[in-house]
mmCIF file of C-alpha atoms in Angstrom:
data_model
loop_
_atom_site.group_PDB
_atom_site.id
_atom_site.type_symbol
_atom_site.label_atom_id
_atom_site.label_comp_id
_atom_site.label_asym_id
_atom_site.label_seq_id
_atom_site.Cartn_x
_atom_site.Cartn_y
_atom_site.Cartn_z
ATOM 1 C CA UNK F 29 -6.230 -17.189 5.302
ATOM 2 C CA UNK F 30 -7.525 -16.728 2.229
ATOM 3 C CA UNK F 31 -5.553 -15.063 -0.609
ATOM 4 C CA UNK F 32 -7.511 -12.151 -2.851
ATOM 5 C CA UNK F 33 -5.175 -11.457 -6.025
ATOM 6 C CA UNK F 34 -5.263 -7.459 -6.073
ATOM 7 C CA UNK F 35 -4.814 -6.883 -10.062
ATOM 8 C CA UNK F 36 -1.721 -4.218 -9.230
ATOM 9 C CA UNK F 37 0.145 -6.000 -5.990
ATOM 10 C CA UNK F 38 -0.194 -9.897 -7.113
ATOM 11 C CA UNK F 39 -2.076 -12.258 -4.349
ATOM 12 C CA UNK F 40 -2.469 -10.723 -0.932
ATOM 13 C CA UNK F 41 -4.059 -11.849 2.495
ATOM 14 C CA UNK F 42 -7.746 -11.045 2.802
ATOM 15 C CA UNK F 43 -7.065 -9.265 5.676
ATOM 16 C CA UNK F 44 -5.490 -6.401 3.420
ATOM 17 C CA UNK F 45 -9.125 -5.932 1.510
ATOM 18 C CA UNK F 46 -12.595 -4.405 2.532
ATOM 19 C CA UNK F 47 -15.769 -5.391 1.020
ATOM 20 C CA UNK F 48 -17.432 -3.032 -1.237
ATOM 21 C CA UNK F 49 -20.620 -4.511 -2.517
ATOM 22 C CA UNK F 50 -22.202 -5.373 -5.809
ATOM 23 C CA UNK F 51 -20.513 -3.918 -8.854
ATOM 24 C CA UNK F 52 -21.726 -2.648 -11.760
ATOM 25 C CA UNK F 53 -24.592 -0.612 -10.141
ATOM 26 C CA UNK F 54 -25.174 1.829 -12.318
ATOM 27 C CA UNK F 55 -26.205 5.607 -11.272
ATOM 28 C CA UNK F 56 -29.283 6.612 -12.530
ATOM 29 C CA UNK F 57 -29.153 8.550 -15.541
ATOM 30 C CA UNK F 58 -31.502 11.246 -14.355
ATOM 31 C CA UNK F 59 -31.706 10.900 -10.262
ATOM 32 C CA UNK F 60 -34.130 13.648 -10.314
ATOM 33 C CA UNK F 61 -36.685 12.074 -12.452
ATOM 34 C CA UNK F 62 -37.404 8.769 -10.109
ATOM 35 C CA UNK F 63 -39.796 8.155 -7.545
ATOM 36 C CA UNK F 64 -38.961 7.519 -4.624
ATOM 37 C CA UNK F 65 -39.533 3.923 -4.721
ATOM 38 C CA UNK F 66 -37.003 3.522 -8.054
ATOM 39 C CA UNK F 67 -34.802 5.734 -5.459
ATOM 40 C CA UNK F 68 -34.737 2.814 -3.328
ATOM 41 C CA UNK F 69 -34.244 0.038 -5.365
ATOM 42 C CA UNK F 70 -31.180 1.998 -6.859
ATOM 43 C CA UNK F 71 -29.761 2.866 -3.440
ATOM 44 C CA UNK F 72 -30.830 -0.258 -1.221
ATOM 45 C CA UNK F 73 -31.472 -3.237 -3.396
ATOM 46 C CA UNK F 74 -28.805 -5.733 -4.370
ATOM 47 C CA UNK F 75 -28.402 -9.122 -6.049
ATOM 48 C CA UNK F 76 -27.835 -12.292 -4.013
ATOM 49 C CA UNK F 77 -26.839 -14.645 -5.774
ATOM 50 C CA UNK F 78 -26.207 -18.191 -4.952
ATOM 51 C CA UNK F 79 -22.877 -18.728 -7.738
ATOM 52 C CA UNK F 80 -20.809 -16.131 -9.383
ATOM 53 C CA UNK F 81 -21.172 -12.590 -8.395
ATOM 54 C CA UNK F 82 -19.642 -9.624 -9.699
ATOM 55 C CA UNK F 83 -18.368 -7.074 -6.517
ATOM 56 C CA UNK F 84 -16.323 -4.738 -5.833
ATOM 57 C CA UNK F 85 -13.334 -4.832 -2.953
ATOM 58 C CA UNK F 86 -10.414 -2.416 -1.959
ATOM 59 C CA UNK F 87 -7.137 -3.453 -1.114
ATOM 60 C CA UNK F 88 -7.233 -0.983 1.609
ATOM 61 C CA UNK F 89 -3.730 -2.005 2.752
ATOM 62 C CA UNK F 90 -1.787 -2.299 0.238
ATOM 63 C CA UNK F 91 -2.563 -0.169 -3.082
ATOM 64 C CA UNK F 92 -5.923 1.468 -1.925
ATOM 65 C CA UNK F 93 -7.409 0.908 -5.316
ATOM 66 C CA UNK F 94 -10.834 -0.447 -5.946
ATOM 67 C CA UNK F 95 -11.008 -3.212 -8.312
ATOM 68 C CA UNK F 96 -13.902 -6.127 -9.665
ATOM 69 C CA UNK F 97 -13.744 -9.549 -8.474
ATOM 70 C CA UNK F 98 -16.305 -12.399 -9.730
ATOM 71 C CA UNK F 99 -16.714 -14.514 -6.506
ATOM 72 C CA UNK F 100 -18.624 -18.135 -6.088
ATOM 73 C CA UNK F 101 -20.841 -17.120 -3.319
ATOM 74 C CA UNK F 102 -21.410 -21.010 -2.534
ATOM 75 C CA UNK F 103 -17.758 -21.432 -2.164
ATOM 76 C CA UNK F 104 -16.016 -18.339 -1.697
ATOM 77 C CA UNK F 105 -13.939 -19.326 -4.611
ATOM 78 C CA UNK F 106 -12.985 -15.730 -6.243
ATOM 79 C CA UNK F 107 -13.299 -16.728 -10.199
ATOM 80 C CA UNK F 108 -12.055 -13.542 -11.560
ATOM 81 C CA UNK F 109 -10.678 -10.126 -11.339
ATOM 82 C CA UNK F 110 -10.211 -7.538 -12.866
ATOM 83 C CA UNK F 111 -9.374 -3.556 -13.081
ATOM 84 C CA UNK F 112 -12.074 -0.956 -12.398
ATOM 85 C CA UNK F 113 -13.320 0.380 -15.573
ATOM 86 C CA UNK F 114 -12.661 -3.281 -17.551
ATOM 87 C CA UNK F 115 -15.920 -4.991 -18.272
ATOM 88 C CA UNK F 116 -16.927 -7.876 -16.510
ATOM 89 C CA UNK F 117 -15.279 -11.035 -17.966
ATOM 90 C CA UNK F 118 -17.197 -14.151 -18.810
ATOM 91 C CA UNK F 119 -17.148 -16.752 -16.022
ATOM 92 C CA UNK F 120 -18.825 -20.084 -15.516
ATOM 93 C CA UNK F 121 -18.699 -21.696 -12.029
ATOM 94 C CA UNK Z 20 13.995 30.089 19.076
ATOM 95 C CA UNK Z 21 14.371 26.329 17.165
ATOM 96 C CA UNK Z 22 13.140 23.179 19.533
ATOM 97 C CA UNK Z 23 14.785 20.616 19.261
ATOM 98 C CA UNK Z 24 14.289 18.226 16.606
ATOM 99 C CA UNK Z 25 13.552 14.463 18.754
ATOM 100 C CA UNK Z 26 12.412 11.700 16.750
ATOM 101 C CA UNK Z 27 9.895 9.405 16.703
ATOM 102 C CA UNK Z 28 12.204 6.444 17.824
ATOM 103 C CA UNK Z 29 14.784 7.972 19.665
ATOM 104 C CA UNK Z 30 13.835 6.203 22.970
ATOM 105 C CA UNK Z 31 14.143 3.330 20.899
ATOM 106 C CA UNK Z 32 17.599 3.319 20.151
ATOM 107 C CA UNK Z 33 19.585 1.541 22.507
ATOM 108 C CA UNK Z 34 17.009 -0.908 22.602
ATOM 109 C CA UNK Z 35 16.710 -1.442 18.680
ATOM 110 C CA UNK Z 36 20.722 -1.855 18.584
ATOM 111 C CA UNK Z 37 21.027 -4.185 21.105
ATOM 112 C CA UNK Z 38 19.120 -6.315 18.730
ATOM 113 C CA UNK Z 39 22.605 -6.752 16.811
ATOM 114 C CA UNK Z 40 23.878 -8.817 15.080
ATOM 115 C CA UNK Z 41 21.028 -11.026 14.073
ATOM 116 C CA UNK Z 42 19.475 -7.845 13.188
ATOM 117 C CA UNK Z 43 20.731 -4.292 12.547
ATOM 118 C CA UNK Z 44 18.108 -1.729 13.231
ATOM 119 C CA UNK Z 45 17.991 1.750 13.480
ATOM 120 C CA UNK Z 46 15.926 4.746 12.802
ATOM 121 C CA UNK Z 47 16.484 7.092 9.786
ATOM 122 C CA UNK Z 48 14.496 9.885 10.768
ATOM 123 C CA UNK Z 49 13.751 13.691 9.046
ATOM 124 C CA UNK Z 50 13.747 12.763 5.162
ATOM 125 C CA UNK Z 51 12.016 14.379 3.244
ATOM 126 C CA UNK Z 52 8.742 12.566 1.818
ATOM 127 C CA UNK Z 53 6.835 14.021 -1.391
ATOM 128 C CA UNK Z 54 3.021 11.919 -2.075
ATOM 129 C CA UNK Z 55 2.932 12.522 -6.008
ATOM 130 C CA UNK Z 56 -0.168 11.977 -7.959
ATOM 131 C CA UNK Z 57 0.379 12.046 -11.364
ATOM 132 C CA UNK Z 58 -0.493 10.148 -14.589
ATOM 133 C CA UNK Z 59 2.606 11.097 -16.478
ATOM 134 C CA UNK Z 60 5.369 11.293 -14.334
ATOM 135 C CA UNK Z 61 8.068 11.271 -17.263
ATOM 136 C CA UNK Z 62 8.717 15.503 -16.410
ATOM 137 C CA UNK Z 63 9.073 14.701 -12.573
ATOM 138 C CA UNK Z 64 11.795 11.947 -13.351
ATOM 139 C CA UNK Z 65 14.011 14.461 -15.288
ATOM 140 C CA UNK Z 66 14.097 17.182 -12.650
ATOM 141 C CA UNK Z 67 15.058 14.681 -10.037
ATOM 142 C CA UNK Z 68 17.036 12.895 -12.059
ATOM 143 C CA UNK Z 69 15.471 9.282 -11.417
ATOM 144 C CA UNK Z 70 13.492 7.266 -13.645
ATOM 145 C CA UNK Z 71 9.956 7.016 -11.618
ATOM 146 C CA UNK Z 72 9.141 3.283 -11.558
ATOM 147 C CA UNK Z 73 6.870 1.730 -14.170
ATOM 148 C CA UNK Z 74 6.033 -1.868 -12.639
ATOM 149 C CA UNK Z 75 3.723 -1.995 -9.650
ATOM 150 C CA UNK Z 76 5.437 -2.680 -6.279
ATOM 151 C CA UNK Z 77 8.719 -1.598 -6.983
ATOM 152 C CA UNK Z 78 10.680 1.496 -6.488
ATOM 153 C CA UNK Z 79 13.708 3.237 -8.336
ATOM 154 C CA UNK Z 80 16.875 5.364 -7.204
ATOM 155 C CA UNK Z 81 19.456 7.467 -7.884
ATOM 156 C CA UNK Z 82 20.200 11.105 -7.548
ATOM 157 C CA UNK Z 83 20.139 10.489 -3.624
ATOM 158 C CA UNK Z 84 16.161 10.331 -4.419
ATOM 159 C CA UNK Z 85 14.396 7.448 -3.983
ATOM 160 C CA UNK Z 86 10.722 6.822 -5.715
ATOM 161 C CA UNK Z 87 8.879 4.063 -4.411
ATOM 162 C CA UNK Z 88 5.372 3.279 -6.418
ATOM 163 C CA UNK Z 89 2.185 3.729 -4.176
ATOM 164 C CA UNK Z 90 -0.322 2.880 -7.056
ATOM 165 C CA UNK Z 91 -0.887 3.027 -10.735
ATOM 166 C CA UNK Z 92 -0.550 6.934 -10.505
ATOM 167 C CA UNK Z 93 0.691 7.577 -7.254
ATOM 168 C CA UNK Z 94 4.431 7.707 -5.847
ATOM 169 C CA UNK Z 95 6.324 8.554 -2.817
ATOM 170 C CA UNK Z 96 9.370 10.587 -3.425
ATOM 171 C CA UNK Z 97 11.854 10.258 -0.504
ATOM 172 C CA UNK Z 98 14.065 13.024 -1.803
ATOM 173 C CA UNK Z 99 17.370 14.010 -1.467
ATOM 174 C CA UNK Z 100 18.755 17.389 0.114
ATOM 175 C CA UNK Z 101 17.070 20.485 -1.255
ATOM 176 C CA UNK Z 102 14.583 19.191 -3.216
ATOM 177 C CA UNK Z 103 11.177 20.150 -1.896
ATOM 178 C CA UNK Z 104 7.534 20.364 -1.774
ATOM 179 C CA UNK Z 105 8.154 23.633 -4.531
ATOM 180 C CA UNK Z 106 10.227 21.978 -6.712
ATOM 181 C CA UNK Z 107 8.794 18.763 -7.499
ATOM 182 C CA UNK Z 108 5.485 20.672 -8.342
ATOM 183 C CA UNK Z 109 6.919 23.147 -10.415
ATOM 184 C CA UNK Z 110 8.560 20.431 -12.645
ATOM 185 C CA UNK Z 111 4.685 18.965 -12.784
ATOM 186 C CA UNK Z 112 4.134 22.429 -14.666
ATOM 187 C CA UNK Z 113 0.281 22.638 -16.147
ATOM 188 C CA UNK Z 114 0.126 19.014 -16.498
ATOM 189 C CA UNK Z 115 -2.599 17.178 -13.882
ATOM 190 C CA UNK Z 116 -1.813 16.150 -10.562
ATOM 191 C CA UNK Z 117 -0.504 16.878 -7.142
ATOM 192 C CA UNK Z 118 2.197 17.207 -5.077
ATOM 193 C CA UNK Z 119 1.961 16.919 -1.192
ATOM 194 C CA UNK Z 120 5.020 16.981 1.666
ATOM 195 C CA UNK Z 121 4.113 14.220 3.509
ATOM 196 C CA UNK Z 122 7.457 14.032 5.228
ATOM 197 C CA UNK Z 123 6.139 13.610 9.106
ATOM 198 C CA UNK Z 124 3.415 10.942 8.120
ATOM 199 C CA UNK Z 125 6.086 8.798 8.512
ATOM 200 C CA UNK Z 126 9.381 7.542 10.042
ATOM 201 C CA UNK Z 127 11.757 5.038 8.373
ATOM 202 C CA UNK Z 128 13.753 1.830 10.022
ATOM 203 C CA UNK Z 129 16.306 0.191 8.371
ATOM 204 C CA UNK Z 130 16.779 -3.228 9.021
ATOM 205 C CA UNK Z 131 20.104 -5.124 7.694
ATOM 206 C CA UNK Z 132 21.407 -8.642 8.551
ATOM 207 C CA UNK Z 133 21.181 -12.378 8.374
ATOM 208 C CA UNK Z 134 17.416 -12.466 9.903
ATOM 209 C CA UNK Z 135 15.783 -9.823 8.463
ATOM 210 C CA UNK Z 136 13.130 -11.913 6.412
ATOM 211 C CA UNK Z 137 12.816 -14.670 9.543
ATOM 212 C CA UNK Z 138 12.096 -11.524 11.807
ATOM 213 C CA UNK Z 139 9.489 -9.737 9.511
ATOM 214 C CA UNK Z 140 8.191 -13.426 8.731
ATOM 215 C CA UNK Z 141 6.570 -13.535 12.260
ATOM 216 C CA UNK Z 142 3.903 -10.909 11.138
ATOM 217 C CA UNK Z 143 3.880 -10.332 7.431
ATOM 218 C CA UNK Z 144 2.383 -12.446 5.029
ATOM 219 C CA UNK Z 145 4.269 -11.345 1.739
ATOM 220 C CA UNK Z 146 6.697 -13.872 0.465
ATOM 221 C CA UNK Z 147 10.190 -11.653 0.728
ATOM 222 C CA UNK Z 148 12.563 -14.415 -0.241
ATOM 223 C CA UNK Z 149 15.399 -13.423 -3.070
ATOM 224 C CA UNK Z 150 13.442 -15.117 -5.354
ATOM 225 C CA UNK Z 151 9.633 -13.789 -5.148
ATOM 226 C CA UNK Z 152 10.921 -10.122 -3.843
ATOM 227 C CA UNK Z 153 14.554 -8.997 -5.297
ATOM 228 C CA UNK Z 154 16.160 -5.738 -4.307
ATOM 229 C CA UNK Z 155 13.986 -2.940 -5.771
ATOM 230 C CA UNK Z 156 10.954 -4.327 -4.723
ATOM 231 C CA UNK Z 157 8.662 -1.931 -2.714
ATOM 232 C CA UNK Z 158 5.529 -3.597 -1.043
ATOM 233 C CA UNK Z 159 2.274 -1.974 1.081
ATOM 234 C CA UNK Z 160 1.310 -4.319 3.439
ATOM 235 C CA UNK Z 161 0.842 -5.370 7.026
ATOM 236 C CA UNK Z 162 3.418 -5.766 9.437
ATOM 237 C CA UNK Z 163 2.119 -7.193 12.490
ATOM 238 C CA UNK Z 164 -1.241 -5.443 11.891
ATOM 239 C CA UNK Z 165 0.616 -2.502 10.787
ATOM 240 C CA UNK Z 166 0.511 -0.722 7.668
ATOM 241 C CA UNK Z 167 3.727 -0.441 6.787
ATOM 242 C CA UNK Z 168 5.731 0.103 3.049
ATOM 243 C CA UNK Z 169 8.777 -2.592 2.787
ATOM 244 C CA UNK Z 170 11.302 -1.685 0.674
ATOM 245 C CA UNK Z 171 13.810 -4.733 -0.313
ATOM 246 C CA UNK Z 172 17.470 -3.723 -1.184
ATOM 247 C CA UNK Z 173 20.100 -5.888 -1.886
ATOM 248 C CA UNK Z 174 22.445 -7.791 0.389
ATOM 249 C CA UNK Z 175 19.432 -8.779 3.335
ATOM 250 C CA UNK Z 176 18.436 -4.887 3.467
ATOM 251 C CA UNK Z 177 14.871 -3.947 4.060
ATOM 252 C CA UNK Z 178 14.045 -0.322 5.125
ATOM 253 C CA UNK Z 179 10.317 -0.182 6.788
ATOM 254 C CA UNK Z 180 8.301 3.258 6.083
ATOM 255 C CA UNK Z 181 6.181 3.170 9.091
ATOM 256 C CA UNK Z 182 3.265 5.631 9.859
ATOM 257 C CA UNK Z 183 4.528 7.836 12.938
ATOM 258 C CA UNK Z 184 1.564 6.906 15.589
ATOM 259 C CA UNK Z 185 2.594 3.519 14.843
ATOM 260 C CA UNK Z 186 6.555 3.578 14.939
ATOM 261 C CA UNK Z 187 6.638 2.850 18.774
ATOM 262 C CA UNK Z 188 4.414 -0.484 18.380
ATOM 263 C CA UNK Z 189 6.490 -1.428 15.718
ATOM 264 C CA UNK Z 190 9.489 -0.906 17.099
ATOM 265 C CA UNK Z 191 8.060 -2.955 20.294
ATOM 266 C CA UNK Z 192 7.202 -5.469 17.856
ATOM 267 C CA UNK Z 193 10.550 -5.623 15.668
ATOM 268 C CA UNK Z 194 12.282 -6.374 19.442
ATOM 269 C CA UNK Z 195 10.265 -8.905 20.612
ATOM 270 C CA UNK Z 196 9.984 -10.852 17.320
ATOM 271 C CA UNK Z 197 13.924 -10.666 17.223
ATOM 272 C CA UNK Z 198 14.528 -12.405 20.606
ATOM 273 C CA UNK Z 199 15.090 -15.873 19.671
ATOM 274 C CA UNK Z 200 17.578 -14.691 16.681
ATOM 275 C CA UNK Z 201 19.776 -12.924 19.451
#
């Protein structure tokens, strides 16, 4: 099984972690002021990128904290991670 | 009129000493378990009289209190005699956070002898030997599917925090991975 290193509780099984989606999505500034197809885009649309990809994951069993991981998406390699609220770190692939 | 106070294990007794003495098992029910949710926990340490811990998966005592880290501001205070819900939150004061008895969200086993990390090894991942997990080290992980916290004291003792729907599985579990130690 693959290991996913949880920045609080060191490397742990994947098992322990759910999937939480792109990160760095931004909420809108002023929800009230877009239409409803910019509504859309914000809520439904989502990179997919074949390489590096920065997402979010919980380690649901262990900690429970949300944290950013850069993942290969071609090889499941995780590149990076890092603490929710730290910016995304530089990564090449 | 009081019931009587059964619990969560106690049909599991006989069964979970009989497991000795590759393993020495047995329930330690009824303590009293504080959730604490605070950024600066410096106040809370000096009213119970234990340093709360400061490195991630580990867990302090003294004072007959025990305070096991959860996450980077959250703690579980298994505390001693008299200490409750009231008077860990009036030591928080006015400063942020919360205090919540969580005391019958779960049951604790303590495990002692020779093949304590060979037993849990059949369904936990975590590395537990000496080396990679010393005594004070307090892990949340799975246990055969099971969430469980592991706390690691010295001299092969491990004390399993258990949530209580799950105590009976485990404690099914813990005697059936045992078997070929006996």
């Amino acid at each position: 099984m693959q290991l996913i290193p949880c920045p609080w509780c060191g490397p742990r099984e994947e098992a322990e972690f759910r999937y939480g989606g792109q990160a760095h999505v931004a909420y809108p500034e002023d929800p009230s002021a877009l239409s409803d197809e910019e509504w859309a885009r914000y809520v439904f649309f989502r990179e997919n990128p074949s390489g590096p990809f920065a997402e979010r994951w919980s380690h649901s069993a262990g900690c429970r904290r949300w944290f950013n991981a850069v993942r290969d998406t071609r090889t499941h390699e995780l590149l990076a991670v890092y603490r929710a609220g730290e910016p995304a770190p530089e990564v090449t692939a | 009129m009081t019931a009587d106070l059964t619990s969560l294990l106690a049909a599991w007794t006989d069964r979970l000493a009989a497991l000795a003495p590759a393993l020495t098992a047995a329930e330690r029910p009824f303590r009293t378990q504080l959730t604490v949710r605070t950024a600066d926990p410096s106040a809370l340490g000096e009213t119970l009289g234990v340093g709360f811990p400061a490195v991630p998966c580990t867990f302090t005592s003294g004072a007959g209190a025990e305070v096991l880290w959860l996450g980077p501001d959250e703690f579980l205070v298994v505390a001693p005699e008299g200490v409750n819900e009231e008077v860990v939150r009036g030591a928080l004061g006015s400063s942020r956070g919360s205090v919540v008895d969580t005391s019958a969200q779960r049951t604790a086993v303590d495990l002692e002898g020779p093949h304590v990390r060979d037993v849990l090894a059949h369904g936990c991942a975590v590395d537990l030997h000496p080396a990679a997990a010393p005594a004070g080290t307090c892990v949340q992980t799975l246990l055969a599917r099971t969430g469980v916290i592991l706390q690691v004291r010295d001299g092969d003792r491990v004390t399993l925090l258990v949530r209580s729907s799950f105590a009976g599985y485990l404690a099914a579990w813990l005697c059936d991975a045992a078997t070929e130690y006996l």
